[in-house]
Amino acid sequence: MSPAGARATKDRLLTAAAALFAEHGFHGTKIRDIAARARVNIAAGNYHYGSKKALYLAVLRAQFAEIRARLAARGATRSPSELARLGRRELAGLLCARVKVMLDILIGPPPGLHGTLMQREMCDPSEALPVIVDEFIRPVTREMEEIVAQLVPGLDRKTVERCVISVAAQAYFYRSVMPAMLLMLGEPAYPPGFSRELAEHVTEFSLGGMERLAPGTRRARRTA
């Protein structure tokens, strides 16, 4: 097989695997079903990826790379030294941009595979979960923590961590209960512009809460 043919086969396997893992989860997906959907034989799947776990990780890493690319495109990736030079408005804009990317991936429109893959992984963890945490969840969380720490100086590390989890949880809520939310909204899908409006709301709401947790604000409330 030519290099171009091998690349095409590998890409078809990756596309088929992404769809099936999203539909059935890691445990409910078989290599033979992936090969059938990709229109290749099982041997090709084993040759290109070696195992179901390796193929699953390749799918997830492709999703992670897409998120990284979107963050970079929105200028939402900054080093700690760069963050230290930014003002409150710019830092809040970075936080909002990150929430917007998260929502674009999770709820669209149209919703991406990432949200479905992550929901299935969290409900029925696979042996790949430690890799997912180490390669994606932990690094992205640390980057958000750097932004929050600069936005609200004086917060201790544990409070910063909880603030970031709270921000992410608001975004993931709209994906995890999407069928019920759409019924409540009376819409077949989240309308255009919804993720932008929601990102702005989550950012403003979260900043209000985080600033209430600042040491000076806490002391003022206790003595009021």
GROMACS .gro file of C-alpha atoms in nm:
model
  224
    1MET     CA    1   0.000   0.000   0.000
    2SER     CA    2   0.126   0.349  -0.086
    3PRO     CA    3   0.191   0.602   0.193
    4ALA     CA    4  -0.114   0.800   0.078
    5GLY     CA    5  -0.328   0.486   0.088
    6ALA     CA    6  -0.203   0.395   0.434
    7ARG     CA    7  -0.278   0.747   0.556
    8ALA     CA    8  -0.630   0.730   0.412
    9THR     CA    9  -0.693   0.394   0.580
   10LYS     CA   10  -0.566   0.525   0.912
   11ASP     CA   11  -0.788   0.833   0.884
   12ARG     CA   12  -1.096   0.623   0.800
   13LEU     CA   13  -1.031   0.405   1.103
   14LEU     CA   14  -0.996   0.712   1.324
   15THR     CA   15  -1.321   0.866   1.194
   16ALA     CA   16  -1.513   0.541   1.232
   17ALA     CA   17  -1.372   0.481   1.578
   18ALA     CA   18  -1.464   0.831   1.696
   19ALA     CA   19  -1.826   0.782   1.593
   20LEU     CA   20  -1.857   0.434   1.745
   21PHE     CA   21  -1.683   0.522   2.071
   22ALA     CA   22  -1.922   0.817   2.104
   23GLU     CA   23  -2.221   0.592   2.035
   24HIS     CA   24  -2.125   0.292   2.248
   25GLY     CA   25  -1.836   0.393   2.472
   26PHE     CA   26  -1.499   0.220   2.497
   27HIS     CA   27  -1.631  -0.102   2.648
   28GLY     CA   28  -1.924  -0.131   2.407
   29THR     CA   29  -1.719  -0.088   2.090
   30LYS     CA   30  -1.542  -0.373   1.912
   31ILE     CA   31  -1.251  -0.349   1.672
   32ARG     CA   32  -1.439  -0.551   1.412
   33ASP     CA   33  -1.724  -0.295   1.415
   34ILE     CA   34  -1.477  -0.011   1.367
   35ALA     CA   35  -1.313  -0.195   1.078
   36ALA     CA   36  -1.652  -0.265   0.919
   37ARG     CA   37  -1.758   0.099   0.937
   38ALA     CA   38  -1.421   0.211   0.800
   39ARG     CA   39  -1.452  -0.050   0.522
   40VAL     CA   40  -1.119  -0.214   0.603
   41ASN     CA   41  -1.027  -0.555   0.741
   42ILE     CA   42  -0.954  -0.611   1.109
   43ALA     CA   43  -0.587  -0.671   1.035
   44ALA     CA   44  -0.559  -0.314   0.906
   45GLY     CA   45  -0.691  -0.182   1.237
   46ASN     CA   46  -0.440  -0.383   1.434
   47TYR     CA   47  -0.159  -0.286   1.197
   48HIS     CA   48  -0.219   0.089   1.218
   49TYR     CA   49  -0.309   0.122   1.586
   50GLY     CA   50  -0.209  -0.202   1.759
   51SER     CA   51  -0.502  -0.224   2.001
   52LYS     CA   52  -0.845  -0.085   2.080
   53LYS     CA   53  -0.700   0.121   2.365
   54ALA     CA   54  -0.441   0.275   2.133
   55LEU     CA   55  -0.713   0.362   1.880
   56TYR     CA   56  -0.929   0.510   2.156
   57LEU     CA   57  -0.640   0.724   2.276
   58ALA     CA   58  -0.575   0.836   1.919
   59VAL     CA   59  -0.939   0.948   1.893
   60LEU     CA   60  -0.919   1.138   2.222
   61ARG     CA   61  -0.585   1.298   2.136
   62ALA     CA   62  -0.732   1.421   1.808
   63GLN     CA   63  -1.016   1.578   2.005
   64PHE     CA   64  -0.772   1.735   2.250
   65ALA     CA   65  -0.564   1.873   1.962
   66GLU     CA   66  -0.875   2.036   1.816
   67ILE     CA   67  -0.950   2.206   2.147
   68ARG     CA   68  -0.589   2.325   2.174
   69ALA     CA   69  -0.609   2.465   1.820
   70ARG     CA   70  -0.931   2.651   1.900
   71LEU     CA   71  -0.783   2.798   2.217
   72ALA     CA   72  -0.476   2.915   2.026
   73ALA     CA   73  -0.695   3.065   1.751
   74ARG     CA   74  -0.877   3.274   2.013
   75GLY     CA   75  -0.551   3.383   2.176
   76ALA     CA   76  -0.651   3.203   2.496
   77THR     CA   77  -0.316   3.035   2.563
   78ARG     CA   78  -0.076   3.249   2.767
   79SER     CA   79   0.225   3.174   2.983
   80PRO     CA   80   0.219   3.261   3.356
   81SER     CA   81   0.457   3.552   3.292
   82GLU     CA   82   0.228   3.687   3.018
   83LEU     CA   83  -0.077   3.653   3.243
   84ALA     CA   84   0.100   3.850   3.517
   85ARG     CA   85   0.122   4.151   3.283
   86LEU     CA   86  -0.248   4.154   3.192
   87GLY     CA   87  -0.518   4.367   3.349
   88ARG     CA   88  -0.847   4.246   3.490
   89ARG     CA   89  -1.044   4.307   3.169
   90GLU     CA   90  -0.798   4.109   2.958
   91LEU     CA   91  -0.787   3.824   3.210
   92ALA     CA   92  -1.167   3.810   3.222
   93GLY     CA   93  -1.166   3.803   2.842
   94LEU     CA   94  -0.928   3.505   2.846
   95LEU     CA   95  -1.152   3.321   3.092
   96CYS     CA   96  -1.456   3.394   2.876
   97ALA     CA   97  -1.273   3.277   2.562
   98ARG     CA   98  -1.186   2.947   2.728
   99VAL     CA   99  -1.544   2.894   2.843
  100LYS     CA  100  -1.665   2.977   2.490
  101VAL     CA  101  -1.433   2.718   2.335
  102MET     CA  102  -1.550   2.462   2.590
  103LEU     CA  103  -1.915   2.533   2.507
  104ASP     CA  104  -1.854   2.531   2.131
  105ILE     CA  105  -1.703   2.184   2.163
  106LEU     CA  106  -1.969   2.056   2.404
  107ILE     CA  107  -2.295   2.199   2.273
  108GLY     CA  108  -2.217   2.356   1.934
  109PRO     CA  109  -2.422   2.403   1.734
  110PRO     CA  110  -2.379   2.132   1.632
  111PRO     CA  111  -2.259   1.940   1.941
  112GLY     CA  112  -1.917   1.780   1.892
  113LEU     CA  113  -1.807   1.428   1.972
  114HIS     CA  114  -1.590   1.547   2.260
  115GLY     CA  115  -1.879   1.600   2.500
  116THR     CA  116  -2.030   1.260   2.427
  117LEU     CA  117  -1.696   1.084   2.454
  118MET     CA  118  -1.620   1.251   2.786
  119GLN     CA  119  -1.964   1.177   2.928
  120ARG     CA  120  -1.930   0.810   2.843
  121GLU     CA  121  -1.580   0.798   2.986
  122MET     CA  122  -1.688   0.958   3.314
  123CYS     CA  123  -1.992   0.728   3.351
  124ASP     CA  124  -1.806   0.411   3.254
  125PRO     CA  125  -1.431   0.476   3.295
  126SER     CA  126  -1.188   0.288   3.075
  127GLU     CA  127  -0.824   0.203   3.133
  128ALA     CA  128  -0.743   0.517   2.933
  129LEU     CA  129  -0.878   0.755   3.199
  130PRO     CA  130  -0.540   0.814   3.373
  131VAL     CA  131  -0.394   0.918   3.037
  132ILE     CA  132  -0.689   1.151   2.971
  133VAL     CA  133  -0.637   1.316   3.309
  134ASP     CA  134  -0.259   1.350   3.272
  135GLU     CA  135  -0.253   1.466   2.910
  136PHE     CA  136  -0.560   1.688   2.896
  137ILE     CA  137  -0.773   1.748   3.205
  138ARG     CA  138  -0.490   1.833   3.445
  139PRO     CA  139  -0.298   2.066   3.205
  140VAL     CA  140  -0.612   2.255   3.100
  141THR     CA  141  -0.720   2.286   3.463
  142ARG     CA  142  -0.379   2.423   3.563
  143GLU     CA  143  -0.397   2.684   3.286
  144MET     CA  144  -0.739   2.797   3.408
  145GLU     CA  145  -0.606   2.812   3.763
  146GLU     CA  146  -0.329   3.050   3.652
  147ILE     CA  147  -0.592   3.284   3.505
  148VAL     CA  148  -0.812   3.272   3.815
  149ALA     CA  149  -0.515   3.328   4.047
  150GLN     CA  150  -0.427   3.645   3.855
  151LEU     CA  151  -0.789   3.760   3.836
  152VAL     CA  152  -0.849   3.732   4.210
  153PRO     CA  153  -0.517   3.775   4.394
  154GLY     CA  154  -0.500   3.634   4.743
  155LEU     CA  155  -0.709   3.323   4.689
  156ASP     CA  156  -0.544   3.015   4.835
  157ARG     CA  157  -0.465   2.720   4.607
  158LYS     CA  158  -0.757   2.506   4.719
  159THR     CA  159  -1.006   2.787   4.659
  160VAL     CA  160  -0.859   2.853   4.313
  161GLU     CA  161  -0.895   2.484   4.227
  162ARG     CA  162  -1.258   2.481   4.340
  163CYS     CA  163  -1.335   2.798   4.146
  164VAL     CA  164  -1.201   2.645   3.824
  165ILE     CA  165  -1.401   2.325   3.879
  166SER     CA  166  -1.711   2.538   3.937
  167VAL     CA  167  -1.658   2.726   3.609
  168ALA     CA  168  -1.610   2.404   3.413
  169ALA     CA  169  -1.909   2.241   3.582
  170GLN     CA  170  -2.141   2.517   3.462
  171ALA     CA  171  -2.038   2.455   3.102
  172TYR     CA  172  -2.058   2.075   3.127
  173PHE     CA  173  -2.404   2.097   3.284
  174TYR     CA  174  -2.551   2.227   2.957
  175ARG     CA  175  -2.411   1.921   2.778
  176SER     CA  176  -2.487   1.657   3.039
  177VAL     CA  177  -2.857   1.752   3.066
  178MET     CA  178  -2.896   1.878   2.709
  179PRO     CA  179  -3.212   1.676   2.622
  180ALA     CA  180  -3.396   1.817   2.925
  181MET     CA  181  -3.264   2.171   2.867
  182LEU     CA  182  -3.383   2.169   2.506
  183LEU     CA  183  -3.730   2.058   2.617
  184MET     CA  184  -3.736   2.342   2.871
  185LEU     CA  185  -3.627   2.590   2.603
  186GLY     CA  186  -3.873   2.446   2.351
  187GLU     CA  187  -3.594   2.417   2.094
  188PRO     CA  188  -3.464   2.122   1.888
  189ALA     CA  189  -3.108   2.248   1.945
  190TYR     CA  190  -2.936   2.529   2.127
  191PRO     CA  191  -2.990   2.838   1.908
  192PRO     CA  192  -2.708   3.022   1.725
  193GLY     CA  193  -2.528   3.257   1.959
  194PHE     CA  194  -2.631   3.060   2.267
  195SER     CA  195  -2.276   2.947   2.352
  196ARG     CA  196  -2.146   3.305   2.329
  197GLU     CA  197  -2.421   3.441   2.557
  198LEU     CA  198  -2.375   3.153   2.799
  199ALA     CA  199  -1.996   3.197   2.808
  200GLU     CA  200  -2.043   3.563   2.898
  201HIS     CA  201  -2.295   3.473   3.169
  202VAL     CA  202  -2.077   3.198   3.318
  203THR     CA  203  -1.778   3.433   3.324
  204GLU     CA  204  -1.965   3.723   3.486
  205PHE     CA  205  -2.146   3.498   3.734
  206SER     CA  206  -1.825   3.317   3.828
  207LEU     CA  207  -1.624   3.636   3.868
  208GLY     CA  208  -1.887   3.769   4.107
  209GLY     CA  209  -1.857   3.457   4.318
  210MET     CA  210  -1.479   3.442   4.306
  211GLU     CA  211  -1.441   3.804   4.409
  212ARG     CA  212  -1.669   3.739   4.707
  213LEU     CA  213  -1.418   3.475   4.816
  214ALA     CA  214  -1.124   3.717   4.814
  215PRO     CA  215  -0.968   3.755   5.161
  216GLY     CA  216  -1.053   4.126   5.192
  217THR     CA  217  -1.416   4.072   5.093
  218ARG     CA  218  -1.451   3.782   5.335
  219ARG     CA  219  -1.317   3.992   5.624
  220ALA     CA  220  -1.553   4.277   5.537
  221ARG     CA  221  -1.852   4.042   5.538
  222ARG     CA  222  -1.757   3.899   5.877
  223THR     CA  223  -1.735   4.244   6.037
  224ALA     CA  224  -2.046   4.388   5.868
   0.00000   0.00000   0.00000
